[in-house]
Amino acid sequence: MKMLNIRSIIKTSSLKMIRMKLVALYLLNVSDALLTHFIMSTGYFCEMNVLLTEVVTNTAAFLALKILAPGVLVSLLCIRLSRATERQLKLGNIPINIALFLYILVNLNHASWIAYLIIALSI
């Protein structure tokens, strides 16, 4: 199996790679939702996304909006991708890479706040 480095993963816009990126994006979205829910449950933090401030207090609505809806959208995108041209795949690769980068940053931010909480509460 050929090993891919980060640069080749970013540049590759094959159907298979874009589908893998969409799955990774969905998993990062799920971890964002779960970590947000956990951090919010501590009472030390509040939701910064003004669109989600009301939804975050309703667990069922929050999970449906943050996990179920994106899952449906990713599934529909994966189905639609099978009809995409090579040019469309290359163009679509750009926003997917940007979204992956941003979700990685969001998840790292959550991890840093959780680490901070663990350290602060153990002192």
Coordinates of C-alpha atoms in Angstrom, one line a residue:
M1 CA 0.0 0.0 0.0
K2 CA 1.3 3.4 -1.0
M3 CA 1.9 5.8 1.9
L4 CA 0.6 9.3 1.4
N5 CA 2.1 12.4 3.0
I6 CA 0.0 15.4 4.0
R7 CA 0.9 17.3 0.8
S8 CA -0.3 14.5 -1.5
I9 CA -3.5 14.1 0.6
I10 CA -4.3 17.8 0.2
K11 CA -3.5 17.8 -3.5
T12 CA -5.3 14.5 -4.4
S13 CA -8.7 15.1 -5.8
S14 CA -9.7 11.6 -6.8
L15 CA -13.2 10.4 -6.1
K16 CA -12.0 8.0 -3.5
M17 CA -9.8 10.6 -1.7
I18 CA -12.6 13.2 -1.7
R19 CA -15.0 10.6 -0.2
M20 CA -12.3 9.8 2.5
K21 CA -11.9 13.5 3.2
L22 CA -15.7 13.9 3.6
V23 CA -15.8 11.0 6.0
A24 CA -12.9 12.5 8.0
L25 CA -14.8 15.9 7.9
Y26 CA -17.9 14.2 9.3
L27 CA -15.9 12.4 12.0
L28 CA -14.3 15.7 13.0
N29 CA -17.8 17.3 13.1
V30 CA -19.1 14.5 15.3
S31 CA -16.1 14.9 17.7
D32 CA -16.7 18.7 17.7
A33 CA -20.3 18.1 18.7
L34 CA -19.5 15.6 21.4
L35 CA -16.7 17.7 22.8
T36 CA -18.8 20.9 22.7
H37 CA -21.6 19.0 24.5
F38 CA -19.1 17.8 27.1
I39 CA -17.5 21.2 27.6
M40 CA -20.8 22.9 27.9
S41 CA -22.0 20.4 30.5
T42 CA -19.2 21.5 32.8
G43 CA -20.9 24.9 33.2
Y44 CA -17.5 26.7 32.7
F45 CA -18.1 27.5 29.1
C46 CA -20.7 28.9 26.8
E47 CA -21.5 28.3 23.1
M48 CA -19.7 30.9 21.0
N49 CA -21.7 30.2 17.8
V50 CA -24.7 32.5 17.9
L51 CA -26.7 30.2 15.7
L52 CA -26.4 27.3 18.2
T53 CA -26.8 29.1 21.5
E54 CA -30.5 28.2 21.8
V55 CA -30.0 24.7 20.4
V56 CA -27.1 23.6 22.6
T57 CA -29.3 23.4 25.7
N58 CA -31.6 20.9 24.0
T59 CA -29.6 17.7 23.7
A60 CA -31.8 16.0 21.2
A61 CA -32.0 19.0 18.9
F62 CA -28.3 19.7 19.3
L63 CA -27.3 16.1 18.4
A64 CA -29.7 16.0 15.5
L65 CA -28.4 19.3 14.1
K66 CA -24.7 18.6 14.7
I67 CA -24.6 14.9 13.9
L68 CA -27.6 13.6 12.0
A69 CA -28.0 16.5 9.5
P70 CA -24.3 16.6 8.5
G71 CA -24.4 12.8 8.2
V72 CA -27.2 13.0 5.7
L73 CA -25.5 15.9 3.8
V74 CA -22.2 14.0 3.6
S75 CA -24.1 10.9 2.4
L76 CA -25.9 12.9 -0.3
L77 CA -22.6 14.5 -1.3
C78 CA -20.9 11.1 -1.7
I79 CA -23.7 9.9 -3.9
R80 CA -23.5 13.1 -6.0
L81 CA -19.8 12.9 -6.4
S82 CA -20.0 9.7 -8.5
R83 CA -21.4 12.0 -11.3
A84 CA -18.8 14.7 -10.8
T85 CA -16.3 15.6 -13.5
E86 CA -12.6 15.7 -12.8
R87 CA -12.7 19.5 -12.9
Q88 CA -15.6 19.5 -10.4
L89 CA -13.6 17.1 -8.1
K90 CA -10.6 19.4 -8.3
L91 CA -12.7 22.5 -7.5
G92 CA -14.6 20.7 -4.7
N93 CA -11.3 19.6 -3.2
I94 CA -10.4 23.2 -2.2
P95 CA -13.3 23.9 0.2
I96 CA -13.2 20.4 1.6
N97 CA -9.5 20.9 2.5
I98 CA -10.3 24.3 4.0
A99 CA -13.2 22.8 6.1
L100 CA -10.9 19.9 7.2
F101 CA -8.3 22.4 8.4
L102 CA -10.8 24.5 10.3
Y103 CA -12.4 21.5 12.0
I104 CA -9.0 20.2 13.0
L105 CA -8.4 23.7 14.6
V106 CA -11.8 23.5 16.3
N107 CA -11.0 20.1 17.7
L108 CA -7.6 21.1 18.9
N109 CA -9.2 24.1 20.6
H110 CA -11.6 21.8 22.4
A111 CA -8.7 19.5 23.4
S112 CA -6.8 22.5 24.8
W113 CA -9.8 23.6 26.9
I114 CA -10.4 20.1 28.2
A115 CA -6.7 19.9 29.2
Y116 CA -7.0 23.4 30.8
L117 CA -10.0 22.2 32.8
I118 CA -8.3 19.1 34.0
I119 CA -5.3 21.0 35.1
A120 CA -7.3 23.9 36.7
L121 CA -9.6 21.6 38.6
S122 CA -6.8 19.4 39.9
I123 CA -5.0 22.3 41.5

